[in-house]
């Protein structure tokens, strides 16, 4: 099976990062992107050229934006655990999964998601701090 067969269904295949950012900004705007992704390149003097420059230098941020593109703008089903470990551009999208309509996003939903992430992070940190000699995580 060739790479084209494997990755042909991935909406990121053959799409430049600048086009990804442009489509996201056209659909959602800078403020909503910042609310969901919490990246300062979308808040402080945002423009496509500087955002793309930052994202090219920062792989974790680029992955975050590309995930958002795939699963919010293109509205694809969430990947399984194996595919989730791969960078977004390397994921194999199942043949039957086609891009859908962009998700409807709101600032209130962004705040709810952010609070949920912070609670998970606090729980994860608390769990990491606790061990056999210090079960309370102090």
Short mmCIF file of C-alpha atoms in Angstrom, two decimals:
data_model
loop_
_atom_site.label_atom_id
_atom_site.label_comp_id
_atom_site.label_asym_id
_atom_site.label_seq_id
_atom_site.Cartn_x
_atom_site.Cartn_y
_atom_site.Cartn_z
CA UNK A 1 0.00 0.00 0.00
CA UNK A 2 1.47 3.35 -0.99
CA UNK A 3 1.70 6.47 1.19
CA UNK A 4 -0.86 8.14 -1.06
CA UNK A 5 -3.36 5.37 -0.29
CA UNK A 6 -2.65 5.62 3.43
CA UNK A 7 -2.78 9.38 3.85
CA UNK A 8 -5.04 10.34 0.93
CA UNK A 9 -8.06 10.76 3.20
CA UNK A 10 -6.25 13.06 5.68
CA UNK A 11 -7.48 16.66 5.10
CA UNK A 12 -4.00 17.95 6.03
CA UNK A 13 -2.33 16.08 3.18
CA UNK A 14 -0.89 18.63 0.74
CA UNK A 15 -2.19 21.61 2.75
CA UNK A 16 0.30 24.22 3.91
CA UNK A 17 0.29 25.51 7.47
CA UNK A 18 -0.52 29.01 6.21
CA UNK A 19 -3.69 27.68 4.57
CA UNK A 20 -4.69 25.88 7.80
CA UNK A 21 -4.34 29.10 9.81
CA UNK A 22 -6.15 31.13 7.15
CA UNK A 23 -9.12 28.75 7.08
CA UNK A 24 -9.34 28.73 10.87
CA UNK A 25 -9.22 32.53 11.08
CA UNK A 26 -11.81 32.91 8.30
CA UNK A 27 -14.18 30.50 10.06
CA UNK A 28 -13.67 31.41 13.73
CA UNK A 29 -11.64 34.61 14.05
CA UNK A 30 -8.59 35.37 16.21
CA UNK A 31 -10.40 35.85 19.52
CA UNK A 32 -12.22 32.52 19.41
CA UNK A 33 -9.05 30.69 18.34
CA UNK A 34 -7.21 32.18 21.31
CA UNK A 35 -10.08 31.23 23.65
CA UNK A 36 -9.90 27.58 22.58
CA UNK A 37 -6.19 27.10 21.93
CA UNK A 38 -4.66 29.53 24.45
CA UNK A 39 -1.82 30.51 22.08
CA UNK A 40 -0.53 34.07 22.37
CA UNK A 41 0.16 34.24 18.62
CA UNK A 42 -3.63 34.46 18.25
CA UNK A 43 -3.98 37.22 20.85
CA UNK A 44 -1.08 39.69 20.68
CA UNK A 45 -1.06 41.56 17.35
CA UNK A 46 -2.36 38.55 15.42
CA UNK A 47 -1.63 38.12 11.77
CA UNK A 48 -1.27 35.02 9.65
CA UNK A 49 2.41 35.48 8.79
CA UNK A 50 3.56 35.81 12.41
CA UNK A 51 1.29 32.98 13.59
CA UNK A 52 2.67 30.64 10.92
CA UNK A 53 6.23 31.65 11.82
CA UNK A 54 5.60 30.81 15.49
CA UNK A 55 3.86 27.53 14.67
CA UNK A 56 6.70 26.38 12.40
CA UNK A 57 9.18 26.92 15.25
CA UNK A 58 6.99 25.32 17.92
CA UNK A 59 5.97 21.74 17.08
CA UNK A 60 3.61 21.25 20.05
CA UNK A 61 1.69 24.40 19.06
CA UNK A 62 1.54 23.33 15.42
CA UNK A 63 0.16 19.93 16.46
CA UNK A 64 -2.42 21.67 18.65
CA UNK A 65 -3.59 23.89 15.76
CA UNK A 66 -3.66 20.99 13.29
CA UNK A 67 -5.68 18.88 15.75
CA UNK A 68 -8.12 21.77 16.08
CA UNK A 69 -8.30 22.01 12.29
CA UNK A 70 -9.05 18.29 11.89
CA UNK A 71 -11.48 17.78 14.74
CA UNK A 72 -13.26 21.16 14.97
CA UNK A 73 -13.12 22.76 11.52
CA UNK A 74 -13.26 19.53 9.48
CA UNK A 75 -15.37 17.85 12.20
CA UNK A 76 -13.76 14.41 11.88
CA UNK A 77 -14.37 11.76 14.56
CA UNK A 78 -11.72 11.67 17.31
CA UNK A 79 -8.80 9.29 16.56
CA UNK A 80 -8.22 6.03 18.40
CA UNK A 81 -5.38 5.77 20.92
CA UNK A 82 -2.83 4.52 18.38
CA UNK A 83 -3.55 7.30 15.88
CA UNK A 84 -3.67 9.94 18.63
CA UNK A 85 0.00 9.26 19.44
CA UNK A 86 0.98 10.24 15.87
CA UNK A 87 1.35 13.85 14.69
CA UNK A 88 -1.82 15.08 12.94
CA UNK A 89 -0.24 15.05 9.48
CA UNK A 90 0.77 11.38 9.88
CA UNK A 91 -2.62 10.08 10.98
CA UNK A 92 -4.56 7.71 8.80
CA UNK A 93 -8.19 8.78 8.59
CA UNK A 94 -10.49 5.76 8.02
CA UNK A 95 -11.85 5.56 4.48
CA UNK A 96 -15.47 6.13 5.48
CA UNK A 97 -14.72 9.28 7.51
CA UNK A 98 -15.16 12.39 5.40
CA UNK A 99 -14.87 16.01 6.58
CA UNK A 100 -18.15 17.47 7.76
CA UNK A 101 -19.50 20.91 8.54
CA UNK A 102 -17.40 23.08 10.91
CA UNK A 103 -18.31 22.86 14.58
CA UNK A 104 -20.26 25.72 16.12
CA UNK A 105 -18.01 27.25 18.78
CA UNK A 106 -18.70 29.77 21.52
CA UNK A 107 -16.75 31.64 24.18
CA UNK A 108 -18.77 30.00 26.97
CA UNK A 109 -17.91 26.54 25.60
CA UNK A 110 -14.23 27.54 25.44
CA UNK A 111 -14.32 28.56 29.12
CA UNK A 112 -16.00 25.28 30.07
CA UNK A 113 -13.40 23.24 28.17
CA UNK A 114 -10.55 25.28 29.69
CA UNK A 115 -11.89 24.70 33.23
CA UNK A 116 -12.20 20.98 32.52
CA UNK A 117 -8.57 20.84 31.28
CA UNK A 118 -7.33 22.72 34.35
CA UNK A 119 -9.16 20.29 36.66
CA UNK A 120 -7.60 17.33 34.84
CA UNK A 121 -4.15 18.92 35.08
CA UNK A 122 -4.55 19.54 38.82
CA UNK A 123 -5.64 15.93 39.35
CA UNK A 124 -2.74 14.64 37.25
CA UNK A 125 -0.26 16.79 39.18
CA UNK A 126 -1.69 15.65 42.51
CA UNK A 127 -1.47 12.02 41.40
CA UNK A 128 2.16 12.44 40.26
CA UNK A 129 3.14 14.01 43.57
CA UNK A 130 1.71 11.16 45.62
CA UNK A 131 3.86 8.08 46.04
CA UNK A 132 4.36 5.25 48.55
CA UNK A 133 6.33 7.44 50.98
CA UNK A 134 3.97 10.44 50.59
CA UNK A 135 0.43 9.20 49.76
CA UNK A 136 -1.18 12.64 50.28
CA UNK A 137 0.86 14.37 47.59
CA UNK A 138 2.08 17.22 49.83
#
